[in-house]
Amino acid sequence: MAIANFKHKFEALVSKETASWHKDADFRQENRSWLKKSQAIAIKINKALTDKSMSQKELAEKMGVSPQQVNKIVKGRENLTLETIGKLEIALGISLIEVVKHTVYTSYHGRVAASNATGMTKEAYRDRQPFQKLRASYMEASENAKVIKLSA
C-alpha cells in the first residue's frame, strides 16, 4: 500500500512535458558573444540605476519604452540595438560603449596584433619587409600627422 501511494505521489510530481533545458543551453552556446556583452551592459545599467536612485519604471519613461523592455535589458538577455544603447546612455547620462576611431596608431597596433611567430606582421612577411622598416614607416607617418595637426 505504501509503495502504491509513493508511486501515485511521484507521478503527480513528474511533468508530462519533456524538459527544454537543452534548448536554453543551445541558445546560450550559440549566442555567447553578444550575451556576454549584453550582460556587461546590464551590469553598468544596474549600477547607474542604483547610483542615481532611479527605478526601472523611471528609466522606461525617460527612454520612451515599456517597463517590460527595460526589465529584459537589465537582465542581460536582450540583443540591444545601437538606437536602444543611445537611448540608455542619454537617459542615464553614462557611456555604455565606445567606438575606437581608426588612426595611424590603431592601424599600426592592429598589424602588431596580427604578427606571426617570427615577430613580423602578416603584411610584412608577405612583402618580406623587416619589422623595423614597418615600424620606421609608422614613426614617419606619426611625425607627418603631428606636423599636419600643428599647421591646421
C-alpha atoms as a printed R data frame, in Angstrom:
    type eleno elety resid chain resno      x      y       z
1   ATOM     1    CA   MET     A     1  0.000  0.000   0.000
2   ATOM     2    CA   ALA     A     2  2.833  2.423   0.886
3   ATOM     3    CA   ILE     A     3  4.583  1.710  -2.431
4   ATOM     4    CA   ALA     A     4  1.418  2.367  -4.431
5   ATOM     5    CA   ASN     A     5  0.885  5.613  -2.514
6   ATOM     6    CA   PHE     A     6  4.516  6.654  -3.193
7   ATOM     7    CA   LYS     A     7  4.150  5.834  -6.905
8   ATOM     8    CA   HIS     A     8  0.953  7.903  -7.111
9   ATOM     9    CA   LYS     A     9  2.632 10.908  -5.424
10  ATOM    10    CA   PHE     A    10  5.707 10.586  -7.644
11  ATOM    11    CA   GLU     A    11  3.637 10.535 -10.847
12  ATOM    12    CA   ALA     A    12  1.774 13.628  -9.668
13  ATOM    13    CA   LEU     A    13  5.082 15.491  -9.295
14  ATOM    14    CA   VAL     A    14  6.549 14.443 -12.644
15  ATOM    15    CA   SER     A    15  5.668 16.691 -15.559
16  ATOM    16    CA   LYS     A    16  4.153 15.229 -18.698
17  ATOM    17    CA   GLU     A    17  6.139 17.688 -20.835
18  ATOM    18    CA   THR     A    18  9.702 16.990 -21.896
19  ATOM    19    CA   ALA     A    19 12.425 19.187 -20.421
20  ATOM    20    CA   SER     A    20 13.555 22.131 -22.523
21  ATOM    21    CA   TRP     A    21 16.779 22.921 -20.656
22  ATOM    22    CA   HIS     A    22 18.837 21.743 -23.627
23  ATOM    23    CA   LYS     A    23 17.189 24.385 -25.844
24  ATOM    24    CA   ASP     A    24 18.218 27.087 -23.359
25  ATOM    25    CA   ALA     A    25 21.751 25.689 -23.207
26  ATOM    26    CA   ASP     A    26 21.982 25.621 -27.017
27  ATOM    27    CA   PHE     A    27 20.732 29.231 -27.174
28  ATOM    28    CA   ARG     A    28 23.365 30.375 -24.674
29  ATOM    29    CA   GLN     A    29 26.092 28.498 -26.549
30  ATOM    30    CA   GLU     A    30 25.119 29.863 -29.970
31  ATOM    31    CA   ASN     A    31 24.746 33.454 -28.740
32  ATOM    32    CA   ARG     A    32 27.586 33.550 -26.242
33  ATOM    33    CA   SER     A    33 29.421 36.555 -27.749
34  ATOM    34    CA   TRP     A    34 26.541 39.031 -27.702
35  ATOM    35    CA   LEU     A    35 25.112 37.653 -24.445
36  ATOM    36    CA   LYS     A    36 28.388 38.443 -22.645
37  ATOM    37    CA   LYS     A    37 28.327 41.990 -23.992
38  ATOM    38    CA   SER     A    38 24.652 42.380 -23.094
39  ATOM    39    CA   GLN     A    39 25.360 41.174 -19.554
40  ATOM    40    CA   ALA     A    40 28.258 43.627 -19.178
41  ATOM    41    CA   ILE     A    41 25.987 46.463 -20.314
42  ATOM    42    CA   ALA     A    42 23.261 45.275 -17.906
43  ATOM    43    CA   ILE     A    43 25.728 45.457 -15.017
44  ATOM    44    CA   LYS     A    44 26.601 49.055 -15.949
45  ATOM    45    CA   ILE     A    45 22.901 49.955 -16.215
46  ATOM    46    CA   ASN     A    46 22.067 48.392 -12.837
47  ATOM    47    CA   LYS     A    47 24.974 50.247 -11.216
48  ATOM    48    CA   ALA     A    48 23.820 53.535 -12.771
49  ATOM    49    CA   LEU     A    49 20.241 52.923 -11.609
50  ATOM    50    CA   THR     A    50 21.494 52.297  -8.068
51  ATOM    51    CA   ASP     A    51 23.814 55.335  -8.103
52  ATOM    52    CA   LYS     A    52 21.031 57.616  -9.344
53  ATOM    53    CA   SER     A    53 18.347 56.020  -7.121
54  ATOM    54    CA   MET     A    54 16.253 55.506 -10.252
55  ATOM    55    CA   SER     A    55 13.701 52.763 -10.787
56  ATOM    56    CA   GLN     A    56 13.334 50.689 -13.934
57  ATOM    57    CA   LYS     A    57  9.956 52.321 -14.466
58  ATOM    58    CA   GLU     A    58 11.502 55.809 -14.373
59  ATOM    59    CA   LEU     A    59 14.167 54.696 -16.830
60  ATOM    60    CA   ALA     A    60 11.491 53.304 -19.153
61  ATOM    61    CA   GLU     A    61  9.640 56.633 -19.057
62  ATOM    62    CA   LYS     A    62 12.824 58.573 -19.860
63  ATOM    63    CA   MET     A    63 13.591 56.238 -22.773
64  ATOM    64    CA   GLY     A    64 10.034 56.129 -24.073
65  ATOM    65    CA   VAL     A    65  9.794 52.329 -23.868
66  ATOM    66    CA   SER     A    66  7.777 49.900 -21.766
67  ATOM    67    CA   PRO     A    67  8.925 48.846 -18.293
68  ATOM    68    CA   GLN     A    68  8.949 45.238 -19.581
69  ATOM    69    CA   GLN     A    69 11.536 46.219 -22.201
70  ATOM    70    CA   VAL     A    70 13.767 47.780 -19.530
71  ATOM    71    CA   ASN     A    71 13.346 44.672 -17.395
72  ATOM    72    CA   LYS     A    72 14.638 42.495 -20.254
73  ATOM    73    CA   ILE     A    73 17.589 44.842 -20.730
74  ATOM    74    CA   VAL     A    74 18.654 44.824 -17.076
75  ATOM    75    CA   LYS     A    75 18.521 41.021 -17.032
76  ATOM    76    CA   GLY     A    76 21.264 40.978 -19.694
77  ATOM    77    CA   ARG     A    77 19.483 38.720 -22.180
78  ATOM    78    CA   GLU     A    78 18.388 41.372 -24.665
79  ATOM    79    CA   ASN     A    79 20.150 41.816 -28.009
80  ATOM    80    CA   LEU     A    80 20.426 45.607 -27.915
81  ATOM    81    CA   THR     A    81 20.373 47.851 -30.971
82  ATOM    82    CA   LEU     A    82 22.559 50.929 -31.248
83  ATOM    83    CA   GLU     A    83 19.385 53.008 -31.018
84  ATOM    84    CA   THR     A    84 18.459 51.425 -27.683
85  ATOM    85    CA   ILE     A    85 22.009 51.827 -26.369
86  ATOM    86    CA   GLY     A    86 21.882 55.505 -27.352
87  ATOM    87    CA   LYS     A    87 18.577 55.984 -25.517
88  ATOM    88    CA   LEU     A    88 20.015 54.278 -22.431
89  ATOM    89    CA   GLU     A    89 23.128 56.474 -22.488
90  ATOM    90    CA   ILE     A    90 21.054 59.658 -22.742
91  ATOM    91    CA   ALA     A    91 18.544 58.596 -20.078
92  ATOM    92    CA   LEU     A    92 21.253 57.536 -17.612
93  ATOM    93    CA   GLY     A    93 23.875 60.135 -18.530
94  ATOM    94    CA   ILE     A    94 26.568 57.484 -18.894
95  ATOM    95    CA   SER     A    95 28.602 55.918 -21.682
96  ATOM    96    CA   LEU     A    96 27.875 52.234 -22.280
97  ATOM    97    CA   ILE     A    97 30.001 51.568 -25.351
98  ATOM    98    CA   GLU     A    98 32.829 53.405 -27.040
99  ATOM    99    CA   VAL     A    99 33.825 53.208 -30.675
100 ATOM   100    CA   VAL     A   100 37.569 53.492 -31.241
101 ATOM   101    CA   LYS     A   101 38.448 55.873 -34.054
102 ATOM   102    CA   HIS     A   102 40.732 54.470 -36.729
103 ATOM   103    CA   THR     A   103 44.040 56.317 -36.758
104 ATOM   104    CA   VAL     A   104 47.583 55.581 -37.848
105 ATOM   105    CA   TYR     A   105 48.243 54.472 -34.265
106 ATOM   106    CA   THR     A   106 45.379 51.951 -34.115
107 ATOM   107    CA   SER     A   107 46.199 50.768 -37.627
108 ATOM   108    CA   TYR     A   108 49.804 50.088 -36.625
109 ATOM   109    CA   HIS     A   109 48.841 48.283 -33.439
110 ATOM   110    CA   GLY     A   110 46.268 46.233 -35.331
111 ATOM   111    CA   ARG     A   111 49.100 44.970 -37.527
112 ATOM   112    CA   VAL     A   112 51.226 44.152 -34.492
113 ATOM   113    CA   ALA     A   113 48.373 42.065 -33.050
114 ATOM   114    CA   ALA     A   114 48.325 40.047 -36.265
115 ATOM   115    CA   SER     A   115 52.021 39.215 -36.014
116 ATOM   116    CA   ASN     A   116 53.198 35.695 -36.516
117 ATOM   117    CA   ALA     A   117 55.715 33.649 -34.529
118 ATOM   118    CA   THR     A   118 58.723 35.229 -36.298
119 ATOM   119    CA   GLY     A   119 57.806 38.680 -34.967
120 ATOM   120    CA   MET     A   120 56.789 40.046 -38.358
121 ATOM   121    CA   THR     A   121 53.306 41.067 -39.328
122 ATOM   122    CA   LYS     A   122 51.482 39.082 -41.990
123 ATOM   123    CA   GLU     A   123 51.764 42.058 -44.341
124 ATOM   124    CA   ALA     A   124 55.489 42.476 -43.735
125 ATOM   125    CA   TYR     A   125 56.046 38.734 -44.046
126 ATOM   126    CA   ARG     A   126 54.168 38.637 -47.346
127 ATOM   127    CA   ASP     A   127 56.282 41.524 -48.705
128 ATOM   128    CA   ARG     A   128 59.421 40.184 -46.987
129 ATOM   129    CA   GLN     A   129 59.759 43.605 -45.367
130 ATOM   130    CA   PRO     A   130 61.570 43.597 -41.999
131 ATOM   131    CA   PHE     A   131 59.532 44.616 -38.999
132 ATOM   132    CA   GLN     A   132 61.907 47.516 -38.276
133 ATOM   133    CA   LYS     A   133 61.081 49.078 -41.683
134 ATOM   134    CA   LEU     A   134 57.388 48.840 -40.922
135 ATOM   135    CA   ARG     A   135 57.972 50.499 -37.544
136 ATOM   136    CA   ALA     A   136 60.045 53.257 -39.160
137 ATOM   137    CA   SER     A   137 57.260 53.982 -41.657
138 ATOM   138    CA   TYR     A   138 54.827 54.187 -38.748
139 ATOM   139    CA   MET     A   139 57.082 56.649 -36.910
140 ATOM   140    CA   GLU     A   140 57.399 58.759 -40.063
141 ATOM   141    CA   ALA     A   141 53.614 58.775 -40.507
142 ATOM   142    CA   SER     A   142 53.217 59.831 -36.874
143 ATOM   143    CA   GLU     A   143 55.636 62.730 -37.350
144 ATOM   144    CA   ASN     A   144 53.765 63.801 -40.521
145 ATOM   145    CA   ALA     A   145 50.484 63.650 -38.613
146 ATOM   146    CA   LYS     A   146 51.937 65.906 -35.883
147 ATOM   147    CA   VAL     A   147 53.067 68.445 -38.479
148 ATOM   148    CA   ILE     A   148 49.636 68.410 -40.124
149 ATOM   149    CA   LYS     A   149 47.918 68.876 -36.747
150 ATOM   150    CA   LEU     A   150 50.190 71.829 -35.861
151 ATOM   151    CA   SER     A   151 49.656 73.545 -39.192
152 ATOM   152    CA   ALA     A   152 45.863 73.040 -39.252
